[in-house]
Amino acid sequence: MSEGGVHRTVVAWCPDWPLVAAGLVTEPSAVLKANRVVACSAPARSEGVRLRQRRREAEAACPGLVFVSEDPARDVRTFEAVVSAVARFSPQVEVTRPGVCSLPARGPARYFGGEEALAALLAQAATGAAHQIGGEYAPTCRIGIADTPFAARLAARESVIVPSGQAARWLAPLPVSVLGVASIGELLGRLGIHRLGQFAEMDEGVVSGRLGVEGMRAHRLARGLDDHRLVLDEPLPDMSIQRELEDPVDRVETIAFIAAGLAEELASRLSGRGLACTRLYVEASTENAEELARWWRADRPFTARSMVDRVRWQLEGWLTGAAAAAGAPGAPTSGIILIRLTAGEVTPDSGRQLGLLGESAEASQRVERAVARVQGLLGHESIGTAVMAGGRGPLEQVRIVPWGEPRAEGLPATQPWPGRLPPPAPTVVYATPIEVSVRDLHGHPVEVSGRGRPSGAPSRLFLGPGREYTVTRWAGPWPSDERWWDPALHRRRARMQVLLEDGSAHVLALEGGRWAIEASYD
Amino acid sequence: MLLARERVLPATDLLASSLPMGGLQRGTTTIVTPSSPGSAEAPGSTTLALELLAGVSMGGYWCAAVGLANLGILAAAERRVALERLLLVPFPGGAGRWQQVLATLFDGVDAVLFAPPGPVRSSDARKLSARAKDRGSLLIVLDRHGRWSEPGDLRCRVTSSAWSGLGEGHGLLAGRSVEIEVSGRGAAARPRRTAVSLTQMGLTA
C-alpha cells in the first residue's frame, strides 16, 4: 500500500446536503435558485427530477415535489456537525463547501490501519452525524481517496479509492464537464474533446494559447496533477492577522463585522504584493478557552468578502448549531474574545497584471480629444473620473474628479470604516435621498433609539399617494456617528437594508428623525 | 502596450457563456432592460449593465457612462470596472446636446453606457447606432423606462431576481441570483435564458 504524493487526499461527501439540512431529504424535494433546480433528493431523482431543470419541468416530472429556496447559511451551519465528526480524524480537515470536506490521507491512514479502514470509519462517523441532522434515512456519506483533491472529490461520488499514481488513468474516461468551468467545457466541446483523457493529451502550448491561465490549471487537473499553483516556498510574515476583543461577543453579525476589517487588511496585504491565497485558516476562541479552528478552501483566490463569509459560516455553525445547544464538549459556553485569520497556499496572483497596466497607462490622445470636445459642449466640470475615498455612506465612498485634476485619493479607501455597509455596494445611489415614511405592522412610524434599537419591525414604506410598498425582509439598524469631533460636519445616521415585495432591495437612512432611501440595489 | 482592435470585446466569466459570441461585438447596440419597463419586478438591470461594462473595462479598454447621475460607482468598482478608465458624464445636457455628446464619445472610447434622460426618437436612435458602428464603439443602453424604441442588435433582460442573506431583523444582503434573457439579431435570434449568480459567493460549482 503506497502512501501516494504529498497531497493525497480523502474527501467525505454527503449527497444532496441542502436537502438534508432542510430536513426534506427523504421526500421528493428540490432546491431552487433563479428558477432552476440546483439540488434534489434521491426520491425526486427517481421521479425524473434533474439538476438545471426549470421549476415547471421539475413539477411536471414529479407532481407534489416540495421546493425549498437556497439557504447557504443553513447548509453550512448544519454541516458543522459532520465536519466536527471528521475533525476527530484529523485537525487539518478542510471545508470545501457544504456537504464536502477533505483531509490529508497520509497521517490518518497510517494511524487507522490503512486507507480502506480509514474510509470505512470516516463513512460511519460522517453518516452518523448526517443522520443526526437529516434523520436515519438520510443518504450515507461517501468517501473518496486519490492523489489530488480534485480527483478525490470525483472519487467520492463513486466511493472509490484510486490507487496511488493512477489518478490520470482513472480520470481519463470522465466527461470534461466535471471540470466545472462552463466556458472551458464548451470550447473543448467545439474542438471535439469530450473526455478528460483527450484533454490531458493536448499539447500544453496549445492549451495555454487557446484557453489561457484557467485552461492550464484545468489541464493540470485532467492530468492527475495537483491544482496548486506555484506555491511560495517560504511562508511570508504578515500572513496572519488577529484581533482580541475586550468584551466577549456572542452575536455572529458583530463578529462578522470585526472580521470584515481583518479580512480587508489581510486581502490588501496580499494584493499589495501581487499575491493571493486559496486556503484560509479561521480561528476563534472564547473567554472560557474553547476554540474552533477550521481550514477553508476556495477555487478562486479569496477576496475580503469571501473570507468574511467563511468566518460567518464557521461561527454560525459553532455558536448556534446543535452542538452548542447540546452542550457538547468543545462547544462554546461564553462569548468570543479572539479572531485570527491566516492566509494559506499563497501564490502569485496572475489576475492582477491587467490592473497594474491600466493604472500606469496614460490616456491616449483619442480620449483626450473626445474629452476636450465634451467639455466644449457642456463645460469644464461636466466630465471626469472617480476615485475611491474614505467615508461611511454609499455617497461618500467615491469622489468625482473633473478631468484634468489630479486623481489623488483623499483618504485611504482600504481601511475599514466602522459603520460602513459591507459589500455588495448598491448600484444606484441617490444624490438627493428620497424621503419616505417607514411604518411598522401597527402603522406607527419606526424610530431608532439612542442604543440603536428599532421601535418596531419595518413593515410598509410610503413614498406618496398610491405608492406604498411592503417590506419582506430587513436588517439593521446600523448606527454611524460621523465626525463627532467636528461640530460643523457631525452627522448621526442609522441605516437599514430592506427587501420589498417586488424583489427590490434598498438602503434606508434615518437622520434627524426622518427616513430616506439612500440607495438601491438595482 | 498596444491593444489590438479585436472584433469582439471581452465579457466577464459570469456573462461570457450567456452571450452569443462570448462577448459584445464592436459597433453594436445592446439594450439592457428590467423584465418590464418602468417596473421594479425583477430588478437588476443596472447591475447587469455594469457587469457588461466590466468585461470591457477589464480588457484594458476605455469606457464612458453617460446620463447616470445616480450610478453607484463603488458598485462599478466592485464589479472590476477600472475607475481610472471610466469617463463620467452624469448630466449630458438637454435634447440635441446629449446626442452630440454621445457621438463625440464614440470617437474616444471603446464602450459607452447610456441611460436615456427622456424618450428617444427612432431616427435619433438609429443615427446613434450607425455612428457607433462606424466608429467601432460599443453602445450599451440601460433602458429602465422603455425610452429607447429601436430593438438594437442585442437585448439583455433580467427575468427573475432573488436576494439571499437578509432575514427578519438580521443578516445582510449577500448573494443574488438572477435569470437573464439574451435575444437579438443573427446568432442570438432565439431568446436564450441563463441563470447567473450576480454576486459571487466564492463557492465552487
XYZ file of C-alpha atoms in Angstrom, chain A residues 36 114 353 411 448 519:
6
model
C -33.729 26.285 -11.616
C -4.754 1.722 6.066
C -1.317 42.311 -14.058
C -8.433 59.233 2.291
C -34.499 54.115 16.356
C -29.521 53.847 -2.330
